[in-house]
mmCIF file of C-alpha atoms in Angstrom:
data_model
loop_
_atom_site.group_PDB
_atom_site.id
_atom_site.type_symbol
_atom_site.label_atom_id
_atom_site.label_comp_id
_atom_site.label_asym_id
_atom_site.label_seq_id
_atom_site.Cartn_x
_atom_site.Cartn_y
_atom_site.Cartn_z
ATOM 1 C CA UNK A 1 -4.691 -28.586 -11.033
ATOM 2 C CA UNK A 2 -6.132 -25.111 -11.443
ATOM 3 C CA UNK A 3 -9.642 -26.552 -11.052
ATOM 4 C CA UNK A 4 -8.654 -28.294 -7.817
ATOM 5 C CA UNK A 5 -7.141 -24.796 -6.625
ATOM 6 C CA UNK A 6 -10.139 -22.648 -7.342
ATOM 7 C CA UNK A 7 -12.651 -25.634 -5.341
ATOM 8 C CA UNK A 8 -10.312 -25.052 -2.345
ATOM 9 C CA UNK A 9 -10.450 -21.453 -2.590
ATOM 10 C CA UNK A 10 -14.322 -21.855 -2.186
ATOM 11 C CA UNK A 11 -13.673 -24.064 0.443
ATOM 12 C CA UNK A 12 -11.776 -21.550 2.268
ATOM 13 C CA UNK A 13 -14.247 -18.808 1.703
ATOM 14 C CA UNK A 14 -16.979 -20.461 3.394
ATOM 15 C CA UNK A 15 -14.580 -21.566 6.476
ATOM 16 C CA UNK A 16 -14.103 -17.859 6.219
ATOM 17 C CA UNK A 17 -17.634 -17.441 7.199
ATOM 18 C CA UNK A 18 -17.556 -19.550 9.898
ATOM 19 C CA UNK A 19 -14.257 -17.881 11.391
ATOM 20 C CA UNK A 20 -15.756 -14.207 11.430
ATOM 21 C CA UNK A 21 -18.363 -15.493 14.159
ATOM 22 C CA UNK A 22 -15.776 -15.799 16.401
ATOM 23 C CA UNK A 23 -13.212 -13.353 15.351
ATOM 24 C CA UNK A 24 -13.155 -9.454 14.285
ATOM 25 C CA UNK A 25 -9.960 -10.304 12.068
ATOM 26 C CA UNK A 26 -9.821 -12.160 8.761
ATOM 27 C CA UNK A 27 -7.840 -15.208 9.420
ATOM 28 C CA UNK A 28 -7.187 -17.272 6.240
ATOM 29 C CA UNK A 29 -4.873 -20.315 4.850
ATOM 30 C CA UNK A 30 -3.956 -21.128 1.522
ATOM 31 C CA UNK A 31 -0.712 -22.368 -0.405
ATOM 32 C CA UNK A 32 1.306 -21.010 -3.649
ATOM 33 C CA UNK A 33 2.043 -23.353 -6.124
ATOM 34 C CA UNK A 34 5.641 -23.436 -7.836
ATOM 35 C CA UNK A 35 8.064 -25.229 -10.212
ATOM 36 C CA UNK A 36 10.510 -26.333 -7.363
ATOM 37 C CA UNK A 37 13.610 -24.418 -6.618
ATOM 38 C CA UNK A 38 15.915 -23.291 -9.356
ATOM 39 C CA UNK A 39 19.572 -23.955 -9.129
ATOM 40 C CA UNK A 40 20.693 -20.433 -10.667
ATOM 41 C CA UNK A 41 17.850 -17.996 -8.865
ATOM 42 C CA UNK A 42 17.332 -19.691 -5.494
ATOM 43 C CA UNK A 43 13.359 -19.853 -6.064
ATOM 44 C CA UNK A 44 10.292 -21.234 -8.173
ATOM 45 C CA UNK A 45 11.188 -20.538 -11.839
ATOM 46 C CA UNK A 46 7.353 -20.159 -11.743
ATOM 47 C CA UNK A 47 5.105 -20.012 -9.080
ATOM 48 C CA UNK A 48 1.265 -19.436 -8.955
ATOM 49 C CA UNK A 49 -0.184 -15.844 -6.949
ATOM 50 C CA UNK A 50 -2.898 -15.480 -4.923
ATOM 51 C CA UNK A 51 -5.415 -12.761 -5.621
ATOM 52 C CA UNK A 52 -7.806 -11.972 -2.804
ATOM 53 C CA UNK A 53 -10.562 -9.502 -3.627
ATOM 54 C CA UNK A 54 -12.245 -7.118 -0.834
ATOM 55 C CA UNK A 55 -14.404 -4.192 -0.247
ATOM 56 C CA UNK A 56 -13.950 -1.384 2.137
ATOM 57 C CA UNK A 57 -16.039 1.065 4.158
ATOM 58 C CA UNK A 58 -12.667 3.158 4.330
ATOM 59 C CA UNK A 59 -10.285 3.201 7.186
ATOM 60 C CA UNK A 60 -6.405 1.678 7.947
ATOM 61 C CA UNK A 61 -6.401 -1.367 6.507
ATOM 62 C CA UNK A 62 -3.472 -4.256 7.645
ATOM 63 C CA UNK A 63 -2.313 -7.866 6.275
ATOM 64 C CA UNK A 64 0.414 -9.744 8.382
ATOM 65 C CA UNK A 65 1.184 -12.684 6.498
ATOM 66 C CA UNK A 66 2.473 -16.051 8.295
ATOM 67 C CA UNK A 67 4.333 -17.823 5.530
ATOM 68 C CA UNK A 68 8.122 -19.224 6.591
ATOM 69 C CA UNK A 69 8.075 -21.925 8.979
ATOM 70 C CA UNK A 70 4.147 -22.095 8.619
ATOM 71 C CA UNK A 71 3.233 -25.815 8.311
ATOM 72 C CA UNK A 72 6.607 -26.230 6.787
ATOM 73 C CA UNK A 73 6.682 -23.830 4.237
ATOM 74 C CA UNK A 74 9.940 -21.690 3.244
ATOM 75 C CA UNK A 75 8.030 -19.379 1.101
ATOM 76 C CA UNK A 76 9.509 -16.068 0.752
ATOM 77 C CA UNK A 77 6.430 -13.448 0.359
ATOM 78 C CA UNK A 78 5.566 -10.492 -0.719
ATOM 79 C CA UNK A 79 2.500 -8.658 -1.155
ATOM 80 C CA UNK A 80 1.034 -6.102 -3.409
ATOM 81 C CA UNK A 81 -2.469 -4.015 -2.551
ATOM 82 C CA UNK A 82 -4.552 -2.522 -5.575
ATOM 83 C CA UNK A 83 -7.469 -0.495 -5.913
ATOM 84 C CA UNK A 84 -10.051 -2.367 -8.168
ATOM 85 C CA UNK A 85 -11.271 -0.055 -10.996
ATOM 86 C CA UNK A 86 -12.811 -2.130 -13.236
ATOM 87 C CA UNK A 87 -9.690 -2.254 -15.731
ATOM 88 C CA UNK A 88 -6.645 -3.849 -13.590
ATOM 89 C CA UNK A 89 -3.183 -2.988 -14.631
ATOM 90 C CA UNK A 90 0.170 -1.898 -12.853
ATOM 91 C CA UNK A 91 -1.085 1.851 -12.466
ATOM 92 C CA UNK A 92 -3.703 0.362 -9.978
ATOM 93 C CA UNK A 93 -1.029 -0.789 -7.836
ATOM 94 C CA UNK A 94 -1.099 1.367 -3.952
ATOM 95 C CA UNK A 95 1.682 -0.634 -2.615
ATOM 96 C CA UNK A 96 3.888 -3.554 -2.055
ATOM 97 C CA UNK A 97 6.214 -4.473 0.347
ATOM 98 C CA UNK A 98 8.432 -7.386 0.915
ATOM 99 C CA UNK A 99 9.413 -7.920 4.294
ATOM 100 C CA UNK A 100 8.325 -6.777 7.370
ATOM 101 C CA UNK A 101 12.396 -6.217 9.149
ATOM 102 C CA UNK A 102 11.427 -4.151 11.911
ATOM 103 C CA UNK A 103 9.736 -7.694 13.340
ATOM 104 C CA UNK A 104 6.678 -5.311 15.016
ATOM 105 C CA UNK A 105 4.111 -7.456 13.590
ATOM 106 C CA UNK A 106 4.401 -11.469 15.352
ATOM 107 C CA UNK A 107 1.062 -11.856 16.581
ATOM 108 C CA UNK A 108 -0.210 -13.773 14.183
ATOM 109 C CA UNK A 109 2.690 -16.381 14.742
ATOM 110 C CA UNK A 110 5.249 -15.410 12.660
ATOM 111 C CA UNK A 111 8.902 -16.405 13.587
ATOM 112 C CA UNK A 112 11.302 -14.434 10.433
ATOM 113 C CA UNK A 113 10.920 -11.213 9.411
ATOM 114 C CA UNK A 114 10.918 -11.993 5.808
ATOM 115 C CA UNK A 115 7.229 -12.769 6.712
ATOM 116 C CA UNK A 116 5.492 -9.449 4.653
ATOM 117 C CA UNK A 117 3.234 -6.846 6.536
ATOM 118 C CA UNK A 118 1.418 -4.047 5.091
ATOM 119 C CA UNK A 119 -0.819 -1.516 5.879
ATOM 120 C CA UNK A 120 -2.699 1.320 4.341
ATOM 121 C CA UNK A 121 -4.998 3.881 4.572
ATOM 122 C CA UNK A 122 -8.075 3.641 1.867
ATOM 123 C CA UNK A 123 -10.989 5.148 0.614
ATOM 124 C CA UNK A 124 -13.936 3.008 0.606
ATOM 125 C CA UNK A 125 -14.030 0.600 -2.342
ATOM 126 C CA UNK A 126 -12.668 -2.231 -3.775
ATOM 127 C CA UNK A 127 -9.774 -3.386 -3.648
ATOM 128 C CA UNK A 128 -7.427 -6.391 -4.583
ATOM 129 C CA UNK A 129 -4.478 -7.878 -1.876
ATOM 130 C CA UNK A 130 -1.854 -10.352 -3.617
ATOM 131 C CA UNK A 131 0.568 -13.153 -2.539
ATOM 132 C CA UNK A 132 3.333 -14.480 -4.587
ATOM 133 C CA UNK A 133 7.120 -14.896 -4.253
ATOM 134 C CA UNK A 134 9.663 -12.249 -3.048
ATOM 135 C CA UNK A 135 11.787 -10.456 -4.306
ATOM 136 C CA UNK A 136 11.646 -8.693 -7.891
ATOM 137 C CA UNK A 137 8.360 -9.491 -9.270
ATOM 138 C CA UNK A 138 6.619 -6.087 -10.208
ATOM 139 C CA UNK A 139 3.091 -5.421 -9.991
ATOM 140 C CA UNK A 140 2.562 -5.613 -14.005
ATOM 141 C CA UNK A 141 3.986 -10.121 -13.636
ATOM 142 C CA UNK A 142 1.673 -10.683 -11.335
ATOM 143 C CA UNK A 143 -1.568 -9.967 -12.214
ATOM 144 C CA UNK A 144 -2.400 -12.716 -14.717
ATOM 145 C CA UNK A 145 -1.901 -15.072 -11.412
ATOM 146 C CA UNK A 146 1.657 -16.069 -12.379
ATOM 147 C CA UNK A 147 4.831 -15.242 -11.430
ATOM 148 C CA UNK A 148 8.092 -15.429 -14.016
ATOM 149 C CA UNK A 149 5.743 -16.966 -16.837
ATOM 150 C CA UNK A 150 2.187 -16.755 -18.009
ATOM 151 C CA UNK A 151 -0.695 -19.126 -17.263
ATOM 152 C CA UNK A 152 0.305 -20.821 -20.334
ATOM 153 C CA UNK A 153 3.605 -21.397 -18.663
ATOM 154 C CA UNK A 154 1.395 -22.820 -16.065
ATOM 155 C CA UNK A 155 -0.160 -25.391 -17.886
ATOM 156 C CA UNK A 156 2.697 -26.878 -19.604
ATOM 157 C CA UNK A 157 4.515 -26.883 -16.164
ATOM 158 C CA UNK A 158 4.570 -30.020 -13.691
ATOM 159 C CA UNK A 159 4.264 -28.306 -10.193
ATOM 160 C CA UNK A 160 6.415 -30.057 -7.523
ATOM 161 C CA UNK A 161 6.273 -27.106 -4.721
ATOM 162 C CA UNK A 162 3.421 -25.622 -2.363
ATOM 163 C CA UNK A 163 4.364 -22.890 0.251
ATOM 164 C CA UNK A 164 1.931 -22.714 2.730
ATOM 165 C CA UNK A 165 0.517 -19.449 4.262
ATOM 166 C CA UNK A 166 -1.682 -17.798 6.560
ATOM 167 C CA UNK A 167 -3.127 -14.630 6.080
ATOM 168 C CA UNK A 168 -4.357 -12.082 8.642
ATOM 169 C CA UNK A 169 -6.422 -8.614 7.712
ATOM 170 C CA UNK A 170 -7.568 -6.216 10.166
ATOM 171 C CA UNK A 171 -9.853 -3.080 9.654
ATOM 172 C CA UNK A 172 -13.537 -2.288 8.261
ATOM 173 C CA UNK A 173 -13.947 -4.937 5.533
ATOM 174 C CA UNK A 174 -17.273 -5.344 4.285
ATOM 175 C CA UNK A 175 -16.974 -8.233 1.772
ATOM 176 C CA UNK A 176 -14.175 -10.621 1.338
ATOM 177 C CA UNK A 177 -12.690 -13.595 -0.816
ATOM 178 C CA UNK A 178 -10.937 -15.254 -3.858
ATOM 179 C CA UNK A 179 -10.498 -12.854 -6.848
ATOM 180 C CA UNK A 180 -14.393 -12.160 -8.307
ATOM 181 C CA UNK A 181 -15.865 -14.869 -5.577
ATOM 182 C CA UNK A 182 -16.397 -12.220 -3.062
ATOM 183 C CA UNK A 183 -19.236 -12.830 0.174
ATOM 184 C CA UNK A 184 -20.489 -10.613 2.560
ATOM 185 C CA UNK A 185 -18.878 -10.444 6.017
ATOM 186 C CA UNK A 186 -21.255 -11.116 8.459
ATOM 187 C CA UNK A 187 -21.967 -9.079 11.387
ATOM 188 C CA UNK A 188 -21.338 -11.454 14.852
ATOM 189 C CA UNK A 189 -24.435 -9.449 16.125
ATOM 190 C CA UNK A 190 -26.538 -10.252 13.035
ATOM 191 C CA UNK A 191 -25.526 -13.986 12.948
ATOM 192 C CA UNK A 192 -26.236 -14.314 16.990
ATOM 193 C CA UNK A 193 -29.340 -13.101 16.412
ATOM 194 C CA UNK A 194 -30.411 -15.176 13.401
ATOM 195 C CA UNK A 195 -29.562 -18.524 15.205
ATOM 196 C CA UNK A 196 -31.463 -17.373 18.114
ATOM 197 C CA UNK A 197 -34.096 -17.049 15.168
ATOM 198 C CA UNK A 198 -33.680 -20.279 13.958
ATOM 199 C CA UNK A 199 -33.568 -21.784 17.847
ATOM 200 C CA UNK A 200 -37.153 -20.085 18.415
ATOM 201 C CA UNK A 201 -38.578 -21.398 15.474
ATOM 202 C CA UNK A 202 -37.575 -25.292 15.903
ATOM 203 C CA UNK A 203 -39.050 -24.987 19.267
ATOM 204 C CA UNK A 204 -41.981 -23.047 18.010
ATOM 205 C CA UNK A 205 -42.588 -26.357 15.904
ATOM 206 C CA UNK A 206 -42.098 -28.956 18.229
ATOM 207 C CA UNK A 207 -44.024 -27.245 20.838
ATOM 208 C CA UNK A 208 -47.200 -26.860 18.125
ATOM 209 C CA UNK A 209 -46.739 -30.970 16.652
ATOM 210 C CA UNK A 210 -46.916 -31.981 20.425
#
């Protein structure tokens, strides 16, 4: 199951790629993975997180997440930002936030204001921007990818839940993508111009054969 995850995190990256030619924001889809509901708490007695890594240039950075409602889900989020030292732990942590209840931030879709928005201002750097379950989780349960349990927890657990979402980020991000399989955001300008490239040189060649 992990495996599987991890492929379609690739997957997503590279449709990443594709999405930047068109579009200054970061627009990306994924799902959390859980236990199914439990009678007593109301949620996943243990739910998968999603770790996105990214670099900066510096600047006001913003994630609007599209989660309740979005291709059925009924995920709850919330979202934690860290700066990536090198050595992650809970003192890393810049900020989390669970909802966004002053409903400002809809233009990505979202219909409930338990949908999470957050924005900083960074340094330039690196940085890590996680998705799990609302509401209690603290930055130091989270960081192994797993929420109320360990990946060990994970293993031995049959998963009957996914909780789609769709993640937004605007500002100056440089690279982008699933924890430590970062890529380079391309520059519309610099991608125009290499298919123009490529256009010249396929009629360069058919022009020379014939």
């Amino acid at each position: 199951m992990k495996s599987i995850k991890w492929f379609n995190k690739l997957i997503v990256t590279g449709l990443f790629l594709l999405s930047t030619i068109a579009s200054a924001d970061i627009i990306v889809t994924d799902e959390l993975e859980g236990e199914g509901y439990s009678a007593t708490f109301g949620f996943p007695v243990i739910n998968t997180v999603d770790i996105w890594s990214f670099s900066t240039s510096g600047g006001t950075v913003s994630f609007d997440i599209f989660a309740y409602g979005f291709n059925g889900s009924v995920l709850d989020s919330m979202v934690w930002l860290f700066k990536e030292d090198g050595d992650l732990d809970s003192l890393d942590m810049l900020g989390q936030i669970d909802d966004d209840p002053l409903t400002l931030f809809f233009g990505d879709g979202s219909t409930s204001k338990i949908d999470s928005y957050l924005t900083s201002s960074i340094d330039a750097g690196n940085y890590l921007f996680a998705i799990g379950w609302c509401c209690e989780y603290g930055p130091s349960d989270i960081l192994d990818g797993v929420q109320g349990g360990t990946p060990d927890d994970l293993v031995n657990s049959t998963l009957t839940e996914s909780y789609a979402y769709q993640l937004t980020i605007k500002g100056e991000i440089d690279t982008f993508g699933a924890y430590n399989e970062t890529v380079l955001v391309p520059e519309p300008a610099i991608l125009a111009l290499f298919s123009l490239g490529l256009l010249a040189l396929t009629w360069r060649r058919k022009n020379f054969h014939n």
